[in-house]
Structures are given as C-alpha cells and as structure tokens.
mmCIF file of C-alpha atoms in Angstrom:
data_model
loop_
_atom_site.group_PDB
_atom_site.id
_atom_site.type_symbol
_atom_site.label_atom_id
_atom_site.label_comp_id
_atom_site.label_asym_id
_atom_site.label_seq_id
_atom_site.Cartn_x
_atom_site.Cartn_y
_atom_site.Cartn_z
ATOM 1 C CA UNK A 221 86.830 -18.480 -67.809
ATOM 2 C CA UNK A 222 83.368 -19.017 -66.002
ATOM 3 C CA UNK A 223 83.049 -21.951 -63.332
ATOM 4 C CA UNK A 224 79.936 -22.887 -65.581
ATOM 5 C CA UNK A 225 81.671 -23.528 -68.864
ATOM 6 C CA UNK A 226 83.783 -25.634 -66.966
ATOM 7 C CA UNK A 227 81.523 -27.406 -64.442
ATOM 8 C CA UNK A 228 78.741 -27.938 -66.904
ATOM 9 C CA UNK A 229 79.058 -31.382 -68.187
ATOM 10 C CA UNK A 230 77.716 -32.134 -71.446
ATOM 11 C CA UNK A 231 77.808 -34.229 -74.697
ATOM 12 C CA UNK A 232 77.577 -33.187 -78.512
ATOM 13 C CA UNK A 233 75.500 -35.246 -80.878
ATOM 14 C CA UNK A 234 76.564 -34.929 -84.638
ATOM 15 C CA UNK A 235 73.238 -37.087 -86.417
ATOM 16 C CA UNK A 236 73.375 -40.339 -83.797
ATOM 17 C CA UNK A 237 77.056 -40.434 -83.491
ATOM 18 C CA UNK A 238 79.016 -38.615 -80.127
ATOM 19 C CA UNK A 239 81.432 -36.479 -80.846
ATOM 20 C CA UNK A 240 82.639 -34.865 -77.912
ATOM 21 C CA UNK A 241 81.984 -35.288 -74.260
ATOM 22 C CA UNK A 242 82.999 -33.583 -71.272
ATOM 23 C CA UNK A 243 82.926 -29.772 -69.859
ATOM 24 C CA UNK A 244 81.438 -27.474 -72.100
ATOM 25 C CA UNK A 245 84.226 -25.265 -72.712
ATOM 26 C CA UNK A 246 86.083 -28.524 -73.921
ATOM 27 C CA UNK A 247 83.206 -29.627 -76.178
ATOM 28 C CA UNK A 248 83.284 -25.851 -78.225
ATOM 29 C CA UNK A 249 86.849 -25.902 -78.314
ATOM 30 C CA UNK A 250 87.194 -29.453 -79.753
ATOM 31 C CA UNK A 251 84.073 -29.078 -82.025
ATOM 32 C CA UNK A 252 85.035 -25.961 -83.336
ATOM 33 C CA UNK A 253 88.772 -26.635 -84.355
ATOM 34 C CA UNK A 254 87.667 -30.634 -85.792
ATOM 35 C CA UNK A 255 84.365 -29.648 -87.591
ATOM 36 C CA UNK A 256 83.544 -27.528 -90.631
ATOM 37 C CA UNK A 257 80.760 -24.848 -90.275
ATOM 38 C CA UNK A 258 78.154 -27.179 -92.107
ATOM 39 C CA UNK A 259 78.422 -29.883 -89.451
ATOM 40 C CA UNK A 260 78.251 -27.184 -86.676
ATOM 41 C CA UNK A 261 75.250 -25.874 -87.706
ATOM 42 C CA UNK A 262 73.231 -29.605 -86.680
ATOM 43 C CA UNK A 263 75.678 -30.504 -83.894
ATOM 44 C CA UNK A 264 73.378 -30.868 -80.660
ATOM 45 C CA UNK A 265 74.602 -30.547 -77.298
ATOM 46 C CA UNK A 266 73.155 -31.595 -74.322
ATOM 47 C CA UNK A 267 73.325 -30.824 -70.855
ATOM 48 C CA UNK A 268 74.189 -34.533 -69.061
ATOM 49 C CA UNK A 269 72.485 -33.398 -65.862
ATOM 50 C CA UNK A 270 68.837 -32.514 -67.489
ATOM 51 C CA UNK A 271 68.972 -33.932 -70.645
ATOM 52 C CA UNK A 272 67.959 -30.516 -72.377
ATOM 53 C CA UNK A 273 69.723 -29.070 -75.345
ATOM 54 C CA UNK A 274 72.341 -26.067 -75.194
ATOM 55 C CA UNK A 275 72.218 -23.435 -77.496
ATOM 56 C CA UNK A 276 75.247 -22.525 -78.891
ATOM 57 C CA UNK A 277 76.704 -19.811 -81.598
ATOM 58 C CA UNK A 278 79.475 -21.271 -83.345
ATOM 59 C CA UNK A 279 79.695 -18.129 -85.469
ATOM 60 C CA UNK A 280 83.447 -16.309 -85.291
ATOM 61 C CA UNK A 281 86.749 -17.826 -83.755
ATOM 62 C CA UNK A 282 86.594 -19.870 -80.783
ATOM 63 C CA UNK A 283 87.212 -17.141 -78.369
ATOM 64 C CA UNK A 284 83.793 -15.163 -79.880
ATOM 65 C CA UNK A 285 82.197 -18.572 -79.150
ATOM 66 C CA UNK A 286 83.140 -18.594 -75.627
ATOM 67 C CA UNK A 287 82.723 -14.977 -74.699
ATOM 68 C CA UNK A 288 78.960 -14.912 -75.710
ATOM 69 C CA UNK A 289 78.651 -18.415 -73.641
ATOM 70 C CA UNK A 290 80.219 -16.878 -70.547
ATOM 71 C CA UNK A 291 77.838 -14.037 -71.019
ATOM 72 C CA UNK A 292 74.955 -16.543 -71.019
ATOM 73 C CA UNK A 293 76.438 -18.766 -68.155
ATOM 74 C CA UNK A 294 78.647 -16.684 -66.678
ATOM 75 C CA UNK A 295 76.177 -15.684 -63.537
ATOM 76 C CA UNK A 296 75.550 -19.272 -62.717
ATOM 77 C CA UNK A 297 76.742 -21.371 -59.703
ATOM 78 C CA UNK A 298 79.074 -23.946 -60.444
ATOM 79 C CA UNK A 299 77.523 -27.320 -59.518
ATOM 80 C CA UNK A 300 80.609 -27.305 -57.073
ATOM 81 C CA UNK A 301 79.421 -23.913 -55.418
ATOM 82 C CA UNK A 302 76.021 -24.981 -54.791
ATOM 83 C CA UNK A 303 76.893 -28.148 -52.944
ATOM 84 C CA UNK A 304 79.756 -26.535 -50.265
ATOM 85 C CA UNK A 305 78.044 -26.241 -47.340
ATOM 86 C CA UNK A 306 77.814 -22.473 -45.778
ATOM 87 C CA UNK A 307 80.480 -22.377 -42.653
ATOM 88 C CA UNK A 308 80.193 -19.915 -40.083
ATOM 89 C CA UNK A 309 83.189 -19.120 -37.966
ATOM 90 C CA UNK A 310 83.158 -20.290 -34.645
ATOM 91 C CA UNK A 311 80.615 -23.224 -35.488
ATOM 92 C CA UNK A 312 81.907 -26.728 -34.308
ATOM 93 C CA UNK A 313 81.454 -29.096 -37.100
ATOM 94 C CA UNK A 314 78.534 -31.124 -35.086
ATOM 95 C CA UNK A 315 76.506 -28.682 -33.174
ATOM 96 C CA UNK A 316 73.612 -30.062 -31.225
ATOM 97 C CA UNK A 317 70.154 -27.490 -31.379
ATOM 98 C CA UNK A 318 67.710 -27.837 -29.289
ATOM 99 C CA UNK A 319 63.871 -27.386 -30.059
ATOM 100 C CA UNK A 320 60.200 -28.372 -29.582
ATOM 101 C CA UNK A 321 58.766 -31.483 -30.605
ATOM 102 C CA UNK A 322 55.104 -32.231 -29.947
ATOM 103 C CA UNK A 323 53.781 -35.668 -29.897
ATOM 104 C CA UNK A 324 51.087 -37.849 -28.718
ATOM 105 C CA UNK A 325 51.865 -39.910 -25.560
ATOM 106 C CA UNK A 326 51.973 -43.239 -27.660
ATOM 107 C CA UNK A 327 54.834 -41.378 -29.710
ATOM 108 C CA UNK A 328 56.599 -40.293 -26.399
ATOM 109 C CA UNK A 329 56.345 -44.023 -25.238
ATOM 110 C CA UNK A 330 57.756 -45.529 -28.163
ATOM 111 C CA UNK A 331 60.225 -43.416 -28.265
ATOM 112 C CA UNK A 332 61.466 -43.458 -25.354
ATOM 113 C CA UNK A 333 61.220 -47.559 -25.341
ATOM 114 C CA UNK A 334 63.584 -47.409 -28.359
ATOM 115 C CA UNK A 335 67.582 -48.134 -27.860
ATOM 116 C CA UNK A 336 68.945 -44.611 -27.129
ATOM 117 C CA UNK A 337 65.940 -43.116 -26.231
ATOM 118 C CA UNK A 338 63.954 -40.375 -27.874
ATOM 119 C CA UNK A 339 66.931 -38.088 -29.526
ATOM 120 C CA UNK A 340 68.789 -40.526 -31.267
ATOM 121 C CA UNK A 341 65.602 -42.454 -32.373
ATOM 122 C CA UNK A 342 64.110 -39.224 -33.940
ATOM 123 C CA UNK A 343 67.733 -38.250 -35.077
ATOM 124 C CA UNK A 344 68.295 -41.408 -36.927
ATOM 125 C CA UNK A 345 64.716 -41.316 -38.646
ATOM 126 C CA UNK A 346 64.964 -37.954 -39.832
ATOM 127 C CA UNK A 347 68.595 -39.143 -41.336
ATOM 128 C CA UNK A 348 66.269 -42.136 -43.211
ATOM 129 C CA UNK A 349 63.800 -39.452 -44.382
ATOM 130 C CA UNK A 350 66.222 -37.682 -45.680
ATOM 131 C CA UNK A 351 68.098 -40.528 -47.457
ATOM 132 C CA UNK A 352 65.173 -41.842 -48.812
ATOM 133 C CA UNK A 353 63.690 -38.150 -49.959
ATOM 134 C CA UNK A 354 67.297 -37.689 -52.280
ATOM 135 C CA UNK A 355 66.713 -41.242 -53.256
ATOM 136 C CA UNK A 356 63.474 -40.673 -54.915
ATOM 137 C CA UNK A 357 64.792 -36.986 -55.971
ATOM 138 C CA UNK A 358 67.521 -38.827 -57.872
ATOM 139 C CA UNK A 359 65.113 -41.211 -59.349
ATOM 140 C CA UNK A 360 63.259 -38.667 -60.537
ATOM 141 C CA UNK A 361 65.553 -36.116 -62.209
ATOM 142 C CA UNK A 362 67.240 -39.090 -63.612
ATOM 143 C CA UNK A 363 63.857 -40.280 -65.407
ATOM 144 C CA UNK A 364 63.322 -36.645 -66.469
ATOM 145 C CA UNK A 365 66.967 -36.303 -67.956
ATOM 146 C CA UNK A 366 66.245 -39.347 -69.949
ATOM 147 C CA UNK A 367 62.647 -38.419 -70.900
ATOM 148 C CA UNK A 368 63.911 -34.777 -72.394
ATOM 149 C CA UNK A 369 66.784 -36.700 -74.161
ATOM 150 C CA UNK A 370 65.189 -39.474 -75.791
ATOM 151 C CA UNK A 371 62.355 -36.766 -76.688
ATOM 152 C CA UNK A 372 64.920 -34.797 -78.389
ATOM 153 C CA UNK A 373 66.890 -37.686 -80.457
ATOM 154 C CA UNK A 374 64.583 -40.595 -80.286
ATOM 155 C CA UNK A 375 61.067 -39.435 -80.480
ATOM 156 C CA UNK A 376 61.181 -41.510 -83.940
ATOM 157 C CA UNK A 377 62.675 -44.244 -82.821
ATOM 158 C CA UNK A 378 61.310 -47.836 -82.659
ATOM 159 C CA UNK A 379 59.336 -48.520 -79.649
ATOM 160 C CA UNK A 380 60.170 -45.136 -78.314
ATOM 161 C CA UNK A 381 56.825 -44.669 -76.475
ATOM 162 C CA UNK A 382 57.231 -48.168 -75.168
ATOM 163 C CA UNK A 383 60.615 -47.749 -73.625
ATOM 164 C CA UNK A 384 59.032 -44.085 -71.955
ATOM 165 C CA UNK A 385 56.358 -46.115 -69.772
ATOM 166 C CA UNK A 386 59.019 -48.439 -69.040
ATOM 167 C CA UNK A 387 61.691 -45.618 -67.553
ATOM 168 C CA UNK A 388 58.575 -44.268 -65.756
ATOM 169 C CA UNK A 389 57.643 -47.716 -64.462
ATOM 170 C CA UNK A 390 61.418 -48.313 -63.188
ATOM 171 C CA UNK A 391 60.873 -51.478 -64.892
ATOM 172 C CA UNK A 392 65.088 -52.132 -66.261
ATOM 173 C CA UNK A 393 64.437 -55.157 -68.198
ATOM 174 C CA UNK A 394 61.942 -53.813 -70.757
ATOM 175 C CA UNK A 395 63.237 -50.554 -70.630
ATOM 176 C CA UNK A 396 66.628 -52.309 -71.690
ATOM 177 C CA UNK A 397 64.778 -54.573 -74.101
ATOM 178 C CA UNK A 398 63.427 -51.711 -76.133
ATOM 179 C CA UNK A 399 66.227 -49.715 -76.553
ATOM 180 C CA UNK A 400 67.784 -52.782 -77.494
ATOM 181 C CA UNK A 401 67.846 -51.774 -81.052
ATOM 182 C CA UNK A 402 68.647 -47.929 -81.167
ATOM 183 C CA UNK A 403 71.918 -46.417 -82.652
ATOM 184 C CA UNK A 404 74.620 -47.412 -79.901
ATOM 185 C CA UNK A 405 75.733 -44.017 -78.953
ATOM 186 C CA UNK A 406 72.222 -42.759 -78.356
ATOM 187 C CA UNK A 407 71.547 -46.130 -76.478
ATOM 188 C CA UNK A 408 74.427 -45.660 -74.289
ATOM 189 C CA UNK A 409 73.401 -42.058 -73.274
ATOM 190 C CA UNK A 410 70.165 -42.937 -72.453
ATOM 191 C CA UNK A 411 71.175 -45.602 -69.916
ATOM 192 C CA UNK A 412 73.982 -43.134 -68.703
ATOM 193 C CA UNK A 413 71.064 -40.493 -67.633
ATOM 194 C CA UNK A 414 68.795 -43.267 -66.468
ATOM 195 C CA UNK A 415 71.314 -44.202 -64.053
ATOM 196 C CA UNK A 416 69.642 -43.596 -60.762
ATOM 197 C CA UNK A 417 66.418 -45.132 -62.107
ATOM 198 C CA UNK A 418 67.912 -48.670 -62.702
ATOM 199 C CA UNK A 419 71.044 -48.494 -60.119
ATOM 200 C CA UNK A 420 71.634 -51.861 -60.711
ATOM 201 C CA UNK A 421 71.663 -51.540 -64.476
ATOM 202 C CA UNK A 422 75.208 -48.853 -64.513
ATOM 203 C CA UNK A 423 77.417 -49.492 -67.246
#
C-alpha cells in the first residue's frame, strides 16, 4: 500500500456530520463497507493539512477504490519522508562550516561586545529567524487550511464572511464568537485547522 494513503490524514463529511477520520486508506475502507452507494456519492473528504477536498471513486469493491488512489498518490512523499533529514556517511551530527560574512564595523562591534562573541551571537539569531520564519509559515498555512475548508462547507453559513476577516486578523475571540453557532462537527474542524493561528485557543 502507498506511504500516501497511509500518511495522508484526512476527514469525511457526510452533509455537516463526520463520519470518518484518520489516514485515508482507513477513511475508504470504513466508508465504503458502512455506507450505501447513494451516501457515497456526496461524502466529502478533506485533506486535514490544506483543507482542500479529495477526489475519490467509490465505484467497484474496495480494493478497485484503492488501486486507482495509489495510482493517483502513489508517487508522493510521505509527510514522514519529506521531513527526515538527508545523512551523509561520515558527517558528525554537529558539523561546524565556515564562511564569509560581511558587515559594517558597527555590526562587527556589536557583535563582538555580545556574550560569546560574534559566532554564537549570529548563530543564535539565525536560530530566532528561523523559529520565527516556521512560526509565521504555520500561521499561515493554518489560516489557509481553514479558509479552503470553511469555503467548501460553510460559505452559506451565518456570519461566514465575518468569521474569514477574523481568522485573517488572528483575532480568537470573534473568530470563536462567530462560529459560535455553526453545526458542531464543522465548528470543531474549523478550530482544529486554525490551530496554529489561535495557539492558545487548541481544543
């Protein structure tokens, strides 16, 4: 079985209610055996990680189903894959590399006034960069996984356009407020894919 039928995480939507979560191989192999074909033809799944639907032919046994899914995912990278770092034999786990760094004299002297001295100053503020850069990469995949979501099941819904400027805005409280109201399983996704945007708001 492909890493991606098994690595991408998803959840199936039949009308507002969830009726499967988890990898996506588990989602067509509950679905298919606990739904008639009617209700298969409006499930919706989504992908948890960008909010976007997956297409999916439920047509033929379950094995059909999964063969023409592997075919479609079957070349991707599990999430797992693309987050091992590449190892090269030999390499010690903390290698030091040296390089060129041009700066100003007033950068040199502040540097080199800081505790450690130039090379562990620059070495921890390029590790704050970086933090901070994933931070607001979080933030903002998060907010897009949300928007494409809440597009695709709650474009109707009341005060839909309201609670959009809010996720945008970061502001939790009214984004909370005017969801308040929607159908609890779409509610509770929403703030599930929203989770890096309001940190302080996970369930």
């Amino acid at each position: 079985m492909s890493n991606a039928l098994t690595s991408l995480y998803c959840t199936a939507f039949l009308g507002v209610k969830v009726v499967a979560s988890g990898s996506l191989q588990h989602i067509v192999i509950t679905v298919k055996d606990a739904l008639n074909d009617r209700d298969l033809t409006q499930l919706l799944i989504f992908d948890d990680s960008t909010g976007k639907p997956v297409d999916v032919d439920f047509r033929g046994k379950t094995d059909d189903v999964l063969k023409r899914l592997e075919e479609q995912f079957g070349d991707l990278p599990s999430k797992e894959e693309n987050h091992q770092p590449t190892r090269r034999a030999g390499r010690p786990k903390l290698g030091v590399v040296s390089g060129e760094v041009t700066l100003l004299p007033r950068h040199w002297e502040w540097l080199k006034s800081q505790p450690g001295g130039a090379s562990v100053t620059l070495r921890k503020l390029i590790d704050e960069a970086r933090r901070t850069g994933e931070k607001q990469s979080n933030v903002r995949e998060s907010q897009e996984a949300a928007y494409n979501f809440m597009t695709a099941m709650a474009g109707d819904f009341h005060q839909y356009e309201e609670a959009l400027r809010a996720l945008y805005a970061s502001d939790m409280d009214r984004f909370y407020h005017f969801i308040h109201d929607w159908a609890p399983d779409i509610r509770n996704h929403v703030k599930k894919l929203a989770a890096h945007v309001f940190p302080e708001g996970n369930l």
